[in-house]
PDB file of C-alpha atoms in Angstrom:
ATOM      1  CA  MET A  53      52.225  78.736 114.488  1.00 91.00           C
ATOM      2  CA  LYS A  54      54.707  81.764 113.417  1.00 95.00           C
ATOM      3  CA  THR A  55      53.875  85.369 114.623  1.00 97.00           C
ATOM      4  CA  PHE A  56      55.731  88.749 112.723  1.00 98.00           C
ATOM      5  CA  LYS A  57      56.261  91.854 114.274  1.00 97.00           C
ATOM      6  CA  LYS A  58      56.681  93.258 111.269  1.00 97.00           C
ATOM      7  CA  PHE A  59      54.779  92.557 108.162  1.00 98.00           C
ATOM      8  CA  TYR A  60      56.173  93.907 105.364  1.00 98.00           C
ATOM      9  CA  ILE A  61      53.341  94.926 102.011  1.00 98.00           C
ATOM     10  CA  GLU A  62      54.911  96.337  98.654  1.00 98.00           C
ATOM     11  CA  ILE A  63      51.682  98.495  98.022  1.00 98.00           C
ATOM     12  CA  THR A  64      53.699  99.288  95.042  1.00 98.00           C
ATOM     13  CA  SER A  65      56.254  98.716  92.794  1.00 97.00           C
ATOM     14  CA  VAL A  66      56.873 102.660  91.477  1.00 96.00           C
ATOM     15  CA  CYS A  67      59.317 104.503  92.658  1.00 95.00           C
ATOM     16  CA  ASN A  68      58.810 108.849  91.444  1.00 94.00           C
ATOM     17  CA  LEU A  69      61.876 108.905  92.527  1.00 93.00           C
ATOM     18  CA  ALA A  70      65.293 107.728  91.216  1.00 90.00           C
ATOM     19  CA  CYS A  71      68.186 108.075  94.183  1.00 87.00           C
ATOM     20  CA  THR A  72      71.576 106.617  93.499  1.00 85.00           C
ATOM     21  CA  PHE A  73      71.623 104.822  97.129  1.00 83.00           C
ATOM     22  CA  CYS A  74      67.904 102.634  95.781  1.00 86.00           C
ATOM     23  CA  PRO A  75      68.685 100.367  92.243  1.00 85.00           C
ATOM     24  CA  GLU A  76      66.373 100.268  90.408  1.00 84.00           C
ATOM     25  CA  THR A  77      63.526  97.037  90.631  1.00 87.00           C
ATOM     26  CA  LYS A  78      63.240  94.722  87.233  1.00 88.00           C
ATOM     27  CA  ARG A  79      59.924  93.490  88.204  1.00 93.00           C
ATOM     28  CA  GLN A  80      57.245  95.082  86.170  1.00 93.00           C
ATOM     29  CA  ALA A  81      55.481  97.843  87.434  1.00 94.00           C
ATOM     30  CA  GLN A  82      52.402  97.792  89.226  1.00 97.00           C
ATOM     31  CA  PHE A  83      50.387  98.567  91.962  1.00 98.00           C
ATOM     32  CA  LEU A  84      47.953  96.792  94.265  1.00 98.00           C
ATOM     33  CA  GLN A  85      44.344  96.479  93.431  1.00 98.00           C
ATOM     34  CA  VAL A  86      42.237  97.189  96.772  1.00 98.00           C
ATOM     35  CA  ASP A  87      40.690  93.867  96.503  1.00 98.00           C
ATOM     36  CA  ARG A  88      44.488  91.670  96.457  1.00 98.00           C
ATOM     37  CA  PHE A  89      44.787  93.940  99.626  1.00 98.00           C
ATOM     38  CA  ARG A  90      42.482  92.546 101.466  1.00 98.00           C
ATOM     39  CA  HIS A  91      42.934  88.910 100.755  1.00 98.00           C
ATOM     40  CA  ILE A  92      46.891  89.648 102.307  1.00 98.00           C
ATOM     41  CA  LEU A  93      45.200  90.916 105.291  1.00 98.00           C
ATOM     42  CA  ASP A  94      43.290  88.403 105.389  1.00 98.00           C
ATOM     43  CA  GLU A  95      46.352  85.627 105.388  1.00 98.00           C
ATOM     44  CA  ILE A  96      48.316  87.358 107.730  1.00 98.00           C
ATOM     45  CA  LYS A  97      45.292  88.465 109.990  1.00 98.00           C
ATOM     46  CA  PRO A  98      46.825  85.169 112.711  1.00 98.00           C
ATOM     47  CA  HIS A  99      50.639  85.743 112.355  1.00 98.00           C
ATOM     48  CA  THR A 100      50.659  89.640 112.822  1.00 98.00           C
ATOM     49  CA  ASP A 101      48.448  92.762 113.462  1.00 97.00           C
ATOM     50  CA  SER A 102      51.441  95.913 112.500  1.00 98.00           C
ATOM     51  CA  ILE A 103      52.421  96.068 108.474  1.00 98.00           C
ATOM     52  CA  TYR A 104      54.267  98.107 107.068  1.00 98.00           C
ATOM     53  CA  LEU A 105      53.735  99.196 103.855  1.00 97.00           C
ATOM     54  CA  HIS A 106      56.649  99.270 101.862  1.00 93.00           C
ATOM     55  CA  VAL A 107      59.630  97.830 100.398  1.00 95.00           C
ATOM     56  CA  LYS A 108      60.143  99.032  96.896  1.00 94.00           C
ATOM     57  CA  GLY A 109      58.456 102.040  95.550  1.00 96.00           C
ATOM     58  CA  GLU A 110      57.140 104.859  96.711  1.00 97.00           C
ATOM     59  CA  PRO A 111      54.014 104.416  99.191  1.00 98.00           C
ATOM     60  CA  LEU A 112      52.832 107.965  98.463  1.00 98.00           C
ATOM     61  CA  LEU A 113      51.686 106.991  94.352  1.00 98.00           C
ATOM     62  CA  HIS A 114      49.276 104.670  95.041  1.00 98.00           C
ATOM     63  CA  PRO A 115      45.833 106.586  94.122  1.00 98.00           C
ATOM     64  CA  LYS A 116      43.754 104.633  97.373  1.00 98.00           C
ATOM     65  CA  ILE A 117      45.853 105.155  99.975  1.00 98.00           C
ATOM     66  CA  ASP A 118      43.456 106.725 102.175  1.00 98.00           C
ATOM     67  CA  GLN A 119      41.258 103.317 101.033  1.00 98.00           C
ATOM     68  CA  LEU A 120      44.032 100.687 102.071  1.00 98.00           C
ATOM     69  CA  LEU A 121      44.168 102.158 105.412  1.00 98.00           C
ATOM     70  CA  ASP A 122      40.762 102.460 106.435  1.00 98.00           C
ATOM     71  CA  ILE A 123      40.503  98.750 105.843  1.00 98.00           C
ATOM     72  CA  SER A 124      43.270  98.434 107.765  1.00 98.00           C
ATOM     73  CA  CYS A 125      41.873 100.128 110.083  1.00 98.00           C
ATOM     74  CA  GLU A 126      38.884  97.726 109.502  1.00 98.00           C
ATOM     75  CA  LYS A 127      40.014  94.367 109.537  1.00 98.00           C
ATOM     76  CA  GLY A 128      42.515  95.750 113.225  1.00 98.00           C
ATOM     77  CA  PHE A 129      46.209  96.518 111.897  1.00 98.00           C
ATOM     78  CA  LYS A 130      49.013  99.310 112.818  1.00 98.00           C
ATOM     79  CA  VAL A 131      49.933 101.342 109.428  1.00 98.00           C
ATOM     80  CA  ASN A 132      53.658 101.904 109.425  1.00 98.00           C
ATOM     81  CA  ILE A 133      54.499 104.388 105.986  1.00 98.00           C
ATOM     82  CA  THR A 134      58.177 105.068 104.750  1.00 97.00           C
ATOM     83  CA  SER A 135      58.471 107.895 102.495  1.00 97.00           C
ATOM     84  CA  ASN A 136      60.533 109.640 100.489  1.00 96.00           C
ATOM     85  CA  GLY A 137      57.852 112.509 102.180  1.00 97.00           C
ATOM     86  CA  THR A 138      57.672 114.234  98.121  1.00 96.00           C
ATOM     87  CA  LEU A 139      53.887 114.120  97.586  1.00 97.00           C
ATOM     88  CA  LEU A 140      52.708 114.952 101.434  1.00 97.00           C
ATOM     89  CA  HIS A 141      50.819 117.695  99.040  1.00 95.00           C
ATOM     90  CA  LYS A 142      48.794 115.296  97.634  1.00 96.00           C
ATOM     91  CA  ASN A 143      48.751 113.401 100.306  1.00 98.00           C
ATOM     92  CA  ARG A 144      47.797 115.595 102.542  1.00 97.00           C
ATOM     93  CA  ASP A 145      44.328 114.625 103.498  1.00 97.00           C
ATOM     94  CA  LYS A 146      44.855 111.081 102.615  1.00 98.00           C
ATOM     95  CA  LEU A 147      46.521 110.331 106.060  1.00 98.00           C
ATOM     96  CA  LEU A 148      45.808 112.807 108.768  1.00 98.00           C
ATOM     97  CA  GLY A 149      42.867 111.308 110.944  1.00 97.00           C
ATOM     98  CA  LYS A 150      43.156 108.105 109.925  1.00 98.00           C
ATOM     99  CA  PRO A 151      43.035 105.595 112.885  1.00 98.00           C
ATOM    100  CA  ALA A 152      45.199 102.776 111.341  1.00 98.00           C
ATOM    101  CA  LEU A 153      47.714 105.383 110.694  1.00 98.00           C
ATOM    102  CA  ARG A 154      50.136 104.393 113.253  1.00 98.00           C
ATOM    103  CA  GLN A 155      54.048 105.712 112.268  1.00 98.00           C
ATOM    104  CA  MET A 156      55.179 107.744 109.377  1.00 98.00           C
ATOM    105  CA  ASN A 157      59.249 107.292 108.627  1.00 98.00           C
ATOM    106  CA  PHE A 158      60.162 110.347 106.333  1.00 97.00           C
ATOM    107  CA  SER A 159      64.393 109.574 104.471  1.00 94.00           C
ATOM    108  CA  LEU A 160      65.450 113.094 104.409  1.00 95.00           C
ATOM    109  CA  HIS A 161      68.952 111.552 102.769  1.00 91.00           C
ATOM    110  CA  SER A 162      66.517 110.928  99.310  1.00 91.00           C
ATOM    111  CA  PHE A 163      66.763 114.846  98.529  1.00 83.00           C
ATOM    112  CA  ASP A 164      70.871 114.715  98.081  1.00 82.00           C
ATOM    113  CA  GLY A 165      70.164 110.922  96.905  1.00 83.00           C
ATOM    114  CA  HIS A 166      68.219 112.017  93.874  1.00 87.00           C
ATOM    115  CA  PRO A 167      69.907 113.769  91.357  1.00 86.00           C
ATOM    116  CA  GLY A 168      68.774 116.960  90.230  1.00 82.00           C
ATOM    117  CA  SER A 169      66.480 117.853  93.644  1.00 90.00           C
ATOM    118  CA  LYS A 170      66.303 121.465  94.235  1.00 90.00           C
ATOM    119  CA  ASP A 171      64.803 123.632  97.345  1.00 94.00           C
ATOM    120  CA  LYS A 172      65.875 121.367  99.801  1.00 93.00           C
ATOM    121  CA  GLU A 173      64.387 123.837 102.920  1.00 94.00           C
ATOM    122  CA  GLY A 174      61.013 123.355 101.006  1.00 95.00           C
ATOM    123  CA  TYR A 175      61.141 120.291 101.316  1.00 95.00           C
ATOM    124  CA  VAL A 176      62.675 119.564 104.867  1.00 96.00           C
ATOM    125  CA  THR A 177      59.528 122.250 105.852  1.00 97.00           C
ATOM    126  CA  SER A 178      57.003 120.595 104.746  1.00 97.00           C
ATOM    127  CA  VAL A 179      57.704 116.727 105.977  1.00 98.00           C
ATOM    128  CA  VAL A 180      58.432 118.699 109.070  1.00 98.00           C
ATOM    129  CA  ASN A 181      55.007 120.860 108.930  1.00 98.00           C
ATOM    130  CA  PHE A 182      53.798 117.072 108.074  1.00 98.00           C
ATOM    131  CA  ALA A 183      54.780 115.487 111.221  1.00 98.00           C
ATOM    132  CA  LYS A 184      54.407 118.230 113.270  1.00 98.00           C
ATOM    133  CA  GLU A 185      50.711 117.722 112.550  1.00 98.00           C
ATOM    134  CA  ALA A 186      50.393 114.255 112.298  1.00 98.00           C
ATOM    135  CA  ALA A 187      52.647 114.166 115.553  1.00 98.00           C
ATOM    136  CA  LYS A 188      50.045 116.591 117.471  1.00 98.00           C
ATOM    137  CA  GLU A 189      47.083 116.438 116.237  1.00 98.00           C
ATOM    138  CA  HIS A 190      46.543 112.141 115.756  1.00 98.00           C
ATOM    139  CA  GLY A 191      49.172 110.942 117.584  1.00 98.00           C
ATOM    140  CA  VAL A 192      50.994 109.416 114.790  1.00 98.00           C
ATOM    141  CA  PHE A 193      54.939 108.346 115.606  1.00 98.00           C
ATOM    142  CA  ILE A 194      57.737 110.106 112.557  1.00 98.00           C
ATOM    143  CA  SER A 195      60.663 109.183 112.360  1.00 97.00           C
ATOM    144  CA  LEU A 196      62.473 111.421 110.246  1.00 97.00           C
ATOM    145  CA  ARG A 197      65.939 109.498 108.597  1.00 95.00           C
ATOM    146  CA  LEU A 198      69.357 110.346 107.591  1.00 91.00           C
ATOM    147  CA  TRP A 199      70.639 107.186 106.168  1.00 88.00           C
ATOM    148  CA  ASN A 200      73.376 108.109 104.568  1.00 84.00           C
ATOM    149  CA  LEU A 201      76.153 108.416 107.175  1.00 75.00           C
ATOM    150  CA  THR A 202      79.801 106.694 106.262  1.00 70.00           C
ATOM    151  CA  GLU A 203      82.225 104.186 108.212  1.00 63.00           C
ATOM    152  CA  ASP A 204      84.482 107.733 108.334  1.00 59.00           C
ATOM    153  CA  ASN A 205      82.057 109.146 109.622  1.00 52.00           C
ATOM    154  CA  GLN A 206      80.715 111.216 106.254  1.00 50.00           C
ATOM    155  CA  THR A 207      83.267 112.402 103.954  1.00 58.00           C
ATOM    156  CA  ASN A 208      82.844 116.685 104.162  1.00 65.00           C
ATOM    157  CA  LEU A 209      80.463 117.253 101.383  1.00 67.00           C
ATOM    158  CA  GLN A 210      78.010 114.435 102.586  1.00 69.00           C
ATOM    159  CA  ARG A 211      78.957 116.463 106.333  1.00 73.00           C
ATOM    160  CA  LYS A 212      78.136 119.952 104.887  1.00 78.00           C
ATOM    161  CA  ARG A 213      74.761 118.486 103.346  1.00 81.00           C
ATOM    162  CA  ASN A 214      73.675 116.944 106.054  1.00 88.00           C
ATOM    163  CA  ARG A 215      74.138 120.056 107.878  1.00 90.00           C
ATOM    164  CA  GLU A 216      72.269 121.771 105.940  1.00 93.00           C
ATOM    165  CA  VAL A 217      69.040 119.285 107.020  1.00 95.00           C
ATOM    166  CA  LEU A 218      70.082 119.792 110.453  1.00 95.00           C
ATOM    167  CA  ASP A 219      69.639 123.274 110.627  1.00 96.00           C
ATOM    168  CA  ILE A 220      66.511 123.513 109.555  1.00 96.00           C
ATOM    169  CA  LEU A 221      65.193 120.525 111.836  1.00 97.00           C
ATOM    170  CA  GLU A 222      67.369 123.053 114.669  1.00 97.00           C
ATOM    171  CA  ARG A 223      65.006 125.850 113.772  1.00 97.00           C
ATOM    172  CA  GLU A 224      62.012 123.993 113.539  1.00 98.00           C
ATOM    173  CA  PHE A 225      61.789 122.806 116.588  1.00 98.00           C
ATOM    174  CA  ASN A 226      63.642 125.233 118.265  1.00 98.00           C
ATOM    175  CA  LEU A 227      66.432 123.130 119.939  1.00 97.00           C
ATOM    176  CA  ASP A 228      68.647 124.993 121.804  1.00 96.00           C
ATOM    177  CA  TYR A 229      71.037 122.072 121.726  1.00 95.00           C
ATOM    178  CA  ASN A 230      74.014 120.889 118.489  1.00 94.00           C
ATOM    179  CA  ILE A 231      72.501 117.608 117.398  1.00 94.00           C
ATOM    180  CA  GLU A 232      74.851 116.464 116.327  1.00 89.00           C
ATOM    181  CA  GLU A 233      76.576 116.297 119.573  1.00 89.00           C
ATOM    182  CA  ARG A 234      73.770 114.599 120.985  1.00 91.00           C
ATOM    183  CA  PHE A 235      73.426 112.154 118.155  1.00 81.00           C
ATOM    184  CA  GLU A 236      74.433 108.593 118.679  1.00 80.00           C
ATOM    185  CA  ARG A 237      74.307 106.048 114.678  1.00 73.00           C
ATOM    186  CA  GLY A 238      71.143 104.244 114.587  1.00 70.00           C
ATOM    187  CA  LYS A 239      69.675 105.638 117.969  1.00 84.00           C
ATOM    188  CA  GLY A 240      66.637 107.922 117.425  1.00 92.00           C
ATOM    189  CA  LEU A 241      67.436 111.428 119.091  1.00 96.00           C
ATOM    190  CA  LYS A 242      63.829 112.765 120.350  1.00 96.00           C
ATOM    191  CA  LEU A 243      63.033 116.079 118.669  1.00 97.00           C
ATOM    192  CA  THR A 244      60.308 116.493 120.281  1.00 97.00           C
ATOM    193  CA  ASP A 245      56.859 114.457 121.490  1.00 98.00           C
ATOM    194  CA  ARG A 246      56.058 112.077 119.212  1.00 98.00           C
ATOM    195  CA  ILE A 247      59.043 113.476 116.657  1.00 98.00           C
ATOM    196  CA  TYR A 248      62.221 111.271 116.238  1.00 97.00           C
ATOM    197  CA  LEU A 249      65.958 112.197 113.933  1.00 96.00           C
ATOM    198  CA  ASN A 250      67.079 108.790 112.851  1.00 94.00           C
ATOM    199  CA  GLN A 251      71.061 108.809 111.504  1.00 89.00           C
ATOM    200  CA  ASP A 252      72.939 105.626 110.178  1.00 84.00           C
ATOM    201  CA  HIS A 253      74.692 103.992 107.776  1.00 79.00           C
ATOM    202  CA  GLU A 254      73.313 103.863 104.015  1.00 76.00           C
ATOM    203  CA  PHE A 255      71.163 101.543 103.085  1.00 71.00           C
ATOM    204  CA  LYS A 256      72.588  98.817 101.013  1.00 81.00           C
ATOM    205  CA  TRP A 257      70.121  96.371  99.411  1.00 87.00           C
ATOM    206  CA  PRO A 258      71.931  92.746  98.825  1.00 91.00           C
ATOM    207  CA  LYS A 259      72.095  91.758  95.204  1.00 90.00           C
ATOM    208  CA  LEU A 260      73.004  87.908  93.877  1.00 91.00           C
ATOM    209  CA  GLU A 261      76.220  89.760  92.033  1.00 88.00           C
ATOM    210  CA  GLU A 262      78.049  90.710  94.921  1.00 85.00           C
ATOM    211  CA  ARG A 263      80.628  88.615  97.180  1.00 85.00           C
ATOM    212  CA  GLU A 264      79.404  86.542  99.281  1.00 83.00           C
ATOM    213  CA  ALA A 265      80.050  88.599 103.560  1.00 73.00           C
ATOM    214  CA  GLU A 266      81.830  86.253 105.350  1.00 71.00           C
ATOM    215  CA  GLY A 267      81.473  83.904 108.738  1.00 72.00           C
ATOM    216  CA  ARG A 268      78.021  82.391 109.807  1.00 82.00           C
ATOM    217  CA  GLY A 269      75.074  84.812 110.545  1.00 86.00           C
ATOM    218  CA  PHE A 270      71.557  84.839 112.311  1.00 90.00           C
ATOM    219  CA  CYS A 271      68.424  87.278 110.671  1.00 92.00           C
ATOM    220  CA  HIS A 272      64.864  87.741 111.456  1.00 94.00           C
ATOM    221  CA  ALA A 273      63.682  86.678 108.680  1.00 96.00           C
ATOM    222  CA  LEU A 274      60.699  84.487 109.086  1.00 98.00           C
ATOM    223  CA  ARG A 275      61.076  85.332 113.265  1.00 96.00           C
ATOM    224  CA  ASN A 276      59.580  88.267 112.930  1.00 95.00           C
ATOM    225  CA  GLN A 277      59.349  89.580 109.808  1.00 97.00           C
ATOM    226  CA  ALA A 278      57.867  88.475 106.404  1.00 98.00           C
ATOM    227  CA  GLY A 279      56.210  90.352 103.341  1.00 98.00           C
ATOM    228  CA  VAL A 280      54.860  90.492  99.755  1.00 98.00           C
ATOM    229  CA  LEU A 281      55.940  91.956  97.101  1.00 98.00           C
ATOM    230  CA  VAL A 282      52.968  93.692  94.655  1.00 98.00           C
ATOM    231  CA  ASP A 283      52.271  90.818  92.919  1.00 98.00           C
ATOM    232  CA  GLY A 284      51.821  88.409  95.711  1.00 98.00           C
ATOM    233  CA  THR A 285      55.292  86.940  95.616  1.00 98.00           C
ATOM    234  CA  VAL A 286      56.178  85.945  99.908  1.00 98.00           C
ATOM    235  CA  VAL A 287      59.749  86.856 100.866  1.00 98.00           C
ATOM    236  CA  PRO A 288      61.774  86.426 104.044  1.00 98.00           C
ATOM    237  CA  CYS A 289      62.230  89.937 104.406  1.00 95.00           C
ATOM    238  CA  CYS A 290      62.252  93.390 103.426  1.00 94.00           C
ATOM    239  CA  LEU A 291      65.926  93.396 101.855  1.00 94.00           C
ATOM    240  CA  ASP A 292      64.977  90.878  99.420  1.00 96.00           C
ATOM    241  CA  GLY A 293      63.432  93.782  96.892  1.00 94.00           C
ATOM    242  CA  GLU A 294      63.872  91.674  93.849  1.00 96.00           C
ATOM    243  CA  GLY A 295      61.973  88.192  95.200  1.00 97.00           C
ATOM    244  CA  VAL A 296      64.956  86.219  94.805  1.00 97.00           C
ATOM    245  CA  ILE A 297      63.505  84.207  97.422  1.00 98.00           C
ATOM    246  CA  ASN A 298      59.830  83.459  96.927  1.00 98.00           C
ATOM    247  CA  LEU A 299      58.411  81.456  98.898  1.00 98.00           C
ATOM    248  CA  GLY A 300      55.343  81.322  96.979  1.00 98.00           C
ATOM    249  CA  ASN A 301      52.412  83.876  95.542  1.00 98.00           C
ATOM    250  CA  ILE A 302      49.844  84.455  98.280  1.00 98.00           C
ATOM    251  CA  HIS A 303      46.899  84.744  95.731  1.00 98.00           C
ATOM    252  CA  ASP A 304      47.195  81.567  94.551  1.00 98.00           C
ATOM    253  CA  LYS A 305      48.510  79.527  98.087  1.00 98.00           C
ATOM    254  CA  PRO A 306      47.687  79.791 101.386  1.00 98.00           C
ATOM    255  CA  PHE A 307      49.676  81.873 103.612  1.00 98.00           C
ATOM    256  CA  GLY A 308      50.519  79.917 106.569  1.00 98.00           C
ATOM    257  CA  ASP A 309      51.516  76.818 104.181  1.00 98.00           C
ATOM    258  CA  ILE A 310      53.481  78.664 102.455  1.00 98.00           C
ATOM    259  CA  ILE A 311      55.429  79.898 105.712  1.00 98.00           C
ATOM    260  CA  GLU A 312      56.492  76.285 106.886  1.00 98.00           C
ATOM    261  CA  GLY A 313      56.952  75.175 102.809  1.00 98.00           C
ATOM    262  CA  GLU A 314      60.435  72.937 102.663  1.00 98.00           C
ATOM    263  CA  ARG A 315      62.165  76.511 101.524  1.00 98.00           C
ATOM    264  CA  ALA A 316      60.297  78.556 104.052  1.00 98.00           C
ATOM    265  CA  ASN A 317      61.847  76.205 106.841  1.00 98.00           C
ATOM    266  CA  ARG A 318      65.766  75.518 105.275  1.00 98.00           C
ATOM    267  CA  LEU A 319      65.892  79.251 105.747  1.00 98.00           C
ATOM    268  CA  TYR A 320      64.432  79.323 109.387  1.00 97.00           C
ATOM    269  CA  ASP A 321      66.239  77.029 110.504  1.00 97.00           C
ATOM    270  CA  GLY A 322      69.425  76.974 109.242  1.00 96.00           C
ATOM    271  CA  PHE A 323      69.696  80.783 110.891  1.00 95.00           C
ATOM    272  CA  SER A 324      68.677  78.906 114.290  1.00 96.00           C
ATOM    273  CA  ARG A 325      72.202  76.962 113.768  1.00 95.00           C
ATOM    274  CA  ARG A 326      74.360  80.409 112.851  1.00 93.00           C
ATOM    275  CA  GLU A 327      73.991  78.960 108.746  1.00 94.00           C
ATOM    276  CA  VAL A 328      73.421  81.269 106.448  1.00 94.00           C
ATOM    277  CA  VAL A 329      71.644  78.828 103.263  1.00 95.00           C
ATOM    278  CA  GLU A 330      69.865  81.429 101.340  1.00 96.00           C
ATOM    279  CA  GLU A 331      72.507  82.608  98.176  1.00 95.00           C
ATOM    280  CA  LEU A 332      71.570  86.201  98.850  1.00 95.00           C
ATOM    281  CA  CYS A 333      71.489  86.156 102.381  1.00 94.00           C
ATOM    282  CA  ARG A 334      75.236  85.089 102.021  1.00 92.00           C
ATOM    283  CA  LYS A 335      75.119  88.716  99.967  1.00 91.00           C
ATOM    284  CA  CYS A 336      73.407  90.725 103.113  1.00 89.00           C
ATOM    285  CA  GLY A 337      76.020  92.212 105.424  1.00 75.00           C
ATOM    286  CA  TYR A 338      72.538  93.626 107.262  1.00 74.00           C
ATOM    287  CA  ARG A 339      73.089  89.607 109.443  1.00 66.00           C
ATOM    288  CA  GLN A 340      76.154  90.098 110.244  1.00 60.00           C
ATOM    289  CA  ARG A 341      74.406  93.336 112.571  1.00 59.00           C
ATOM    290  CA  PHE A 342      73.075  90.137 114.633  1.00 52.00           C
ATOM    291  CA  ASN A 343      75.866  88.768 117.029  1.00 44.00           C
ATOM    292  CA  LEU A 344      72.911  87.212 119.337  1.00 40.00           C
ATOM    293  CA  PRO A 345      71.249  84.131 118.875  1.00 39.00           C
ATOM    294  CA  PRO A 346      66.990  84.723 118.712  1.00 36.00           C
ATOM    295  CA  SER A 347      66.366  83.829 122.318  1.00 34.00           C
ATOM    296  CA  ALA A 348      68.374  87.117 123.344  1.00 32.00           C
ATOM    297  CA  GLY A 349      66.045  89.057 121.515  1.00 33.00           C
ATOM    298  CA  THR A 350      67.835  91.268 119.069  1.00 31.00           C
ATOM    299  CA  GLU A 351      66.019  93.469 117.770  1.00 34.00           C
ATOM    300  CA  ASP A 352      66.870  96.793 115.053  1.00 38.00           C
ATOM    301  CA  GLU A 353      64.522  98.887 112.965  1.00 44.00           C
ATOM    302  CA  ILE A 354      65.229  98.445 109.426  1.00 35.00           C
ATOM    303  CA  ALA A 355      61.575  99.373 108.142  1.00 37.00           C
TER     304      ALA A 355
END
């Protein structure tokens, strides 16, 4: 039986921002119904106990996010949520104190990525205040993300924008050092107990229209992760935001049968040979980060 360290459940395809780094989904705008959420958890329970409520969309837009967390706790799941953090004021009481909530990731780069954003200091401070309370009072892990670096280590404009955020973080956490002096790309910097800052290159969604990435490759898709979109489409990884690699619908067919189906096994076996059999995977540069075979236990956090 395949088991997964991470399983992504898209609870909405709707977002309240329009960030330049995140292509708008062409799928129907939907919110996952509570009964369908229960069914998904029942289907995946033998395969994982760690879920991530995100693929596309903003999870905190879901009007019943508190109920989804309660159901997750009831069924024995730990929950990770990735958010742009702009709706915390409306959801604070729906999140804090929920036993299932293990970690929250905040994409601070959303502020500069969304044209028309205003009051950066107010935005970052509100996220930090929530993070401090969630970590100290409720034991939630927090990842503050700046995933907007470029290959040449940022343009002058982006460096200035990030320095504004880093100034706020250095002040709010009373740091006696300059964050940039301790920066290691892709590695979390501990700001205080349970709160980390992660900086990395800008995230790029793979698209069929892109040129194929050269060479062979390996990916953890269907090896340590899988996902399901809001309409029930099972996908092999969190990067298939449009359901291009449609393995089947979890509401029509048992999940165990879906991940052992012909298309799923062809993808899995292909990566075992470092062969990329799916077109979308050949357009995905992310697989090139994995330079070791699966037996070596390579891991990369992309949630």
